[in-house]
Amino acid sequence: MSQRSPAGRDVALKIALWAIPVLFGMGALYQTVLGSSVDVVKVQEQLNAHEDLKAHPVTEERIDTILTEQRAMRAEQSDQAESLAAICQATGARCK
């Protein structure tokens, strides 16, 4: 049997000590890149689904309620303005 020289074992040990962290690092980098690309695809799918919705049902109901309230407020404000104009005209007051 042939035996390796002490210098050969040292070189093999140095190569192993340098190769192991590099291999683990490459594996971690690969997993990070692969995981990130999968996450990007998932987020893109969710964003597309969200954009396709007209509006969330609760949000749409709330918007309808707000618009109805605004119409009622504008109608009431218009009535008040007419009443004030009639009062000003009847009394001869200078209303601004």
Coordinates of N, CA and C in Angstrom, one line a residue:
M1 N 0.8 -1.2 0.0 CA 0.0 0.0 0.0 C 0.9 1.2 0.0
S2 N 0.4 2.2 -0.7 CA 1.1 3.4 -0.8 C 0.5 4.4 0.2
Q3 N 1.4 5.1 0.9 CA 0.9 6.1 1.8 C 1.1 7.5 1.3
R4 N 0.2 8.3 1.6 CA 0.4 9.7 1.1 C 1.4 10.4 2.0
S5 N 2.1 11.3 1.4 CA 3.1 12.1 2.1 C 2.4 13.1 3.0
P6 N 3.0 13.5 4.1 CA 2.3 14.5 5.0 C 2.0 15.8 4.2
A7 N 2.8 16.2 3.2 CA 2.5 17.4 2.4 C 1.2 17.2 1.6
G8 N 1.0 16.0 1.1 CA -0.2 15.7 0.3 C -1.4 15.7 1.1
R9 N -1.3 15.2 2.3 CA -2.5 15.3 3.2 C -2.8 16.7 3.6
D10 N -1.8 17.5 3.8 CA -2.0 18.9 4.2 C -2.8 19.6 3.0
V11 N -2.3 19.4 1.8 CA -3.0 20.0 0.7 C -4.4 19.6 0.5
A12 N -4.7 18.3 0.7 CA -6.0 17.7 0.6 C -6.9 18.3 1.7
L13 N -6.4 18.5 2.9 CA -7.1 19.1 4.1 C -7.4 20.5 3.8
K14 N -6.4 21.3 3.2 CA -6.7 22.7 2.9 C -7.8 22.8 1.8
I15 N -7.7 22.0 0.8 CA -8.7 22.0 -0.2 C -10.1 21.7 0.4
A16 N -10.2 20.7 1.3 CA -11.5 20.4 1.9 C -12.0 21.5 2.7
L17 N -11.1 22.1 3.5 CA -11.5 23.2 4.4 C -12.0 24.4 3.6
W18 N -11.4 24.7 2.4 CA -11.9 25.8 1.6 C -13.1 25.4 0.8
A19 N -13.2 24.1 0.4 CA -14.3 23.7 -0.5 C -15.7 23.6 0.2
I20 N -15.6 23.1 1.5 CA -16.9 22.9 2.2 C -17.6 24.2 2.4
P21 N -17.1 25.3 2.9 CA -17.8 26.5 3.1 C -18.3 27.1 1.7
V22 N -17.5 26.9 0.7 CA -17.8 27.4 -0.6 C -19.1 26.7 -1.1
L23 N -19.1 25.4 -1.0 CA -20.2 24.6 -1.4 C -21.5 24.9 -0.6
F24 N -21.4 25.0 0.7 CA -22.5 25.4 1.5 C -23.0 26.8 1.1
G25 N -22.1 27.7 0.8 CA -22.5 29.1 0.4 C -23.2 29.1 -0.9
M26 N -22.7 28.3 -1.9 CA -23.3 28.2 -3.2 C -24.7 27.6 -3.0
G27 N -24.9 26.6 -2.2 CA -26.2 26.0 -2.0 C -27.2 27.0 -1.3
A28 N -26.7 27.7 -0.4 CA -27.5 28.7 0.3 C -27.9 29.8 -0.7
L29 N -27.0 30.2 -1.6 CA -27.3 31.3 -2.6 C -28.3 30.7 -3.6
Y30 N -28.1 29.5 -4.0 CA -29.1 28.9 -4.9 C -30.5 28.8 -4.3
Q31 N -30.6 28.4 -3.1 CA -31.9 28.3 -2.4 C -32.5 29.6 -2.2
T32 N -31.7 30.6 -1.9 CA -32.3 32.0 -1.8 C -32.8 32.5 -3.1
V33 N -32.1 32.3 -4.2 CA -32.5 32.8 -5.5 C -33.8 32.0 -5.9
L34 N -33.8 30.7 -5.7 CA -34.9 29.9 -6.1 C -36.1 30.3 -5.3
G35 N -35.9 30.4 -4.0 CA -37.1 30.8 -3.1 C -37.6 32.2 -3.4
S36 N -36.7 33.1 -3.7 CA -37.2 34.5 -4.1 C -38.0 34.5 -5.4
S37 N -37.6 33.7 -6.4 CA -38.3 33.7 -7.6 C -39.7 33.1 -7.4
V38 N -39.8 32.1 -6.6 CA -41.1 31.5 -6.3 C -42.0 32.5 -5.6
D39 N -41.4 33.2 -4.6 CA -42.2 34.3 -3.9 C -42.7 35.4 -4.8
V40 N -41.8 35.8 -5.8 CA -42.2 36.8 -6.7 C -43.4 36.4 -7.6
V41 N -43.4 35.1 -8.0 CA -44.5 34.6 -8.8 C -45.7 34.6 -8.0
K42 N -45.7 34.1 -6.7 CA -46.9 34.1 -5.9 C -47.4 35.5 -5.7
V43 N -46.6 36.5 -5.4 CA -47.0 37.8 -5.2 C -47.6 38.4 -6.5
Q44 N -47.0 38.1 -7.6 CA -47.6 38.6 -8.9 C -49.0 38.0 -9.1
E45 N -49.2 36.7 -8.8 CA -50.5 36.1 -9.0 C -51.5 36.7 -8.1
Q46 N -51.1 37.0 -6.9 CA -52.1 37.6 -5.9 C -52.4 39.0 -6.4
L47 N -51.4 39.7 -6.8 CA -51.6 41.1 -7.3 C -52.6 41.1 -8.5
N48 N -52.4 40.2 -9.4 CA -53.2 40.1 -10.6 C -54.7 39.8 -10.2
A49 N -54.8 38.9 -9.3 CA -56.2 38.5 -8.8 C -56.8 39.7 -8.1
H50 N -56.0 40.5 -7.3 CA -56.6 41.7 -6.6 C -57.0 42.8 -7.6
E51 N -56.1 43.0 -8.7 CA -56.4 44.0 -9.6 C -57.7 43.6 -10.5
D52 N -58.0 42.4 -10.6 CA -59.1 41.9 -11.4 C -60.4 42.2 -10.7
L53 N -60.4 42.3 -9.3 CA -61.6 42.6 -8.6 C -62.1 44.0 -8.9
K54 N -63.4 44.1 -9.0 CA -64.0 45.4 -9.2 C -63.7 46.3 -7.9
A55 N -64.1 45.7 -6.8 CA -63.8 46.3 -5.5 C -64.2 45.3 -4.5
H56 N -63.6 45.4 -3.4 CA -63.9 44.5 -2.3 C -65.4 44.8 -1.9
P57 N -66.2 43.7 -1.7 CA -67.6 44.0 -1.4 C -67.9 45.0 -0.2
V58 N -67.1 44.9 0.8 CA -67.3 45.8 1.9 C -66.9 47.2 1.5
T59 N -65.8 47.3 0.8 CA -65.4 48.6 0.3 C -66.4 49.2 -0.6
E60 N -66.9 48.4 -1.5 CA -67.9 48.9 -2.5 C -69.2 49.4 -1.7
E61 N -69.6 48.6 -0.7 CA -70.8 49.0 0.1 C -70.5 50.3 0.8
R62 N -69.3 50.5 1.4 CA -69.0 51.7 2.1 C -68.9 52.9 1.2
I63 N -68.4 52.7 0.0 CA -68.3 53.8 -1.0 C -69.8 54.2 -1.4
D64 N -70.6 53.2 -1.6 CA -72.0 53.5 -2.0 C -72.7 54.3 -0.8
T65 N -72.4 53.9 0.4 CA -73.0 54.7 1.5 C -72.5 56.1 1.6
I66 N -71.2 56.3 1.4 CA -70.6 57.6 1.4 C -71.2 58.5 0.3
L67 N -71.3 57.9 -0.9 CA -71.9 58.7 -2.0 C -73.4 59.1 -1.7
T68 N -74.1 58.2 -1.2 CA -75.5 58.5 -0.8 C -75.6 59.6 0.2
E69 N -74.7 59.5 1.2 CA -74.7 60.6 2.3 C -74.3 61.9 1.7
Q70 N -73.3 61.9 0.7 CA -72.9 63.2 0.1 C -74.0 63.8 -0.7
R71 N -74.8 62.9 -1.5 CA -75.9 63.4 -2.2 C -77.0 64.1 -1.3
A72 N -77.2 63.4 -0.2 CA -78.2 63.9 0.8 C -77.7 65.3 1.3
M73 N -76.5 65.3 1.7 CA -75.9 66.6 2.2 C -76.0 67.7 1.2
R74 N -75.7 67.4 -0.1 CA -75.8 68.5 -1.1 C -77.2 68.9 -1.3
A75 N -78.1 68.0 -1.3 CA -79.6 68.4 -1.4 C -80.0 69.3 -0.3
E76 N -79.6 68.9 1.0 CA -79.9 69.7 2.1 C -79.3 71.1 2.1
Q77 N -78.0 71.1 1.6 CA -77.3 72.4 1.5 C -78.0 73.3 0.5
S78 N -78.5 72.7 -0.6 CA -79.2 73.5 -1.6 C -80.5 74.0 -1.1
D79 N -81.2 73.2 -0.3 CA -82.5 73.7 0.3 C -82.2 74.8 1.3
Q80 N -81.1 74.7 2.1 CA -80.8 75.7 3.0 C -80.4 77.0 2.3
A81 N -79.7 76.9 1.2 CA -79.3 78.1 0.4 C -80.5 78.8 -0.1
E82 N -81.5 78.0 -0.6 CA -82.7 78.6 -1.2 C -83.5 79.3 0.0
S83 N -83.6 78.6 1.1 CA -84.3 79.2 2.3 C -83.6 80.5 2.7
L84 N -82.3 80.5 2.8 CA -81.6 81.7 3.2 C -81.8 82.9 2.1
A85 N -81.8 82.5 0.9 CA -82.0 83.5 -0.2 C -83.4 84.1 -0.1
A86 N -84.4 83.2 0.2 CA -85.8 83.7 0.4 C -85.9 84.6 1.6
I87 N -85.2 84.3 2.7 CA -85.3 85.1 3.9 C -84.6 86.4 3.6
C88 N -83.5 86.4 3.0 CA -82.8 87.7 2.7 C -83.6 88.6 1.8
Q89 N -84.3 88.0 0.8 CA -85.1 88.7 -0.1 C -86.3 89.3 0.6
A90 N -87.0 88.5 1.4 CA -88.2 88.9 2.1 C -87.9 90.0 3.1
T91 N -86.7 90.0 3.8 CA -86.4 91.0 4.8 C -85.6 92.2 4.2
G92 N -85.1 92.0 3.0 CA -84.3 93.1 2.4 C -82.9 93.1 3.1
A93 N -82.5 92.1 3.7 CA -81.2 92.1 4.3 C -80.1 91.9 3.3
R94 N -78.9 92.3 3.6 CA -77.8 92.2 2.7 C -77.0 90.9 3.1
C95 N -77.4 89.8 2.5 CA -76.8 88.5 2.8 C -75.7 88.2 1.8
K96 N -74.6 87.7 2.3 CA -73.5 87.4 1.4 C -73.2 85.9 1.4

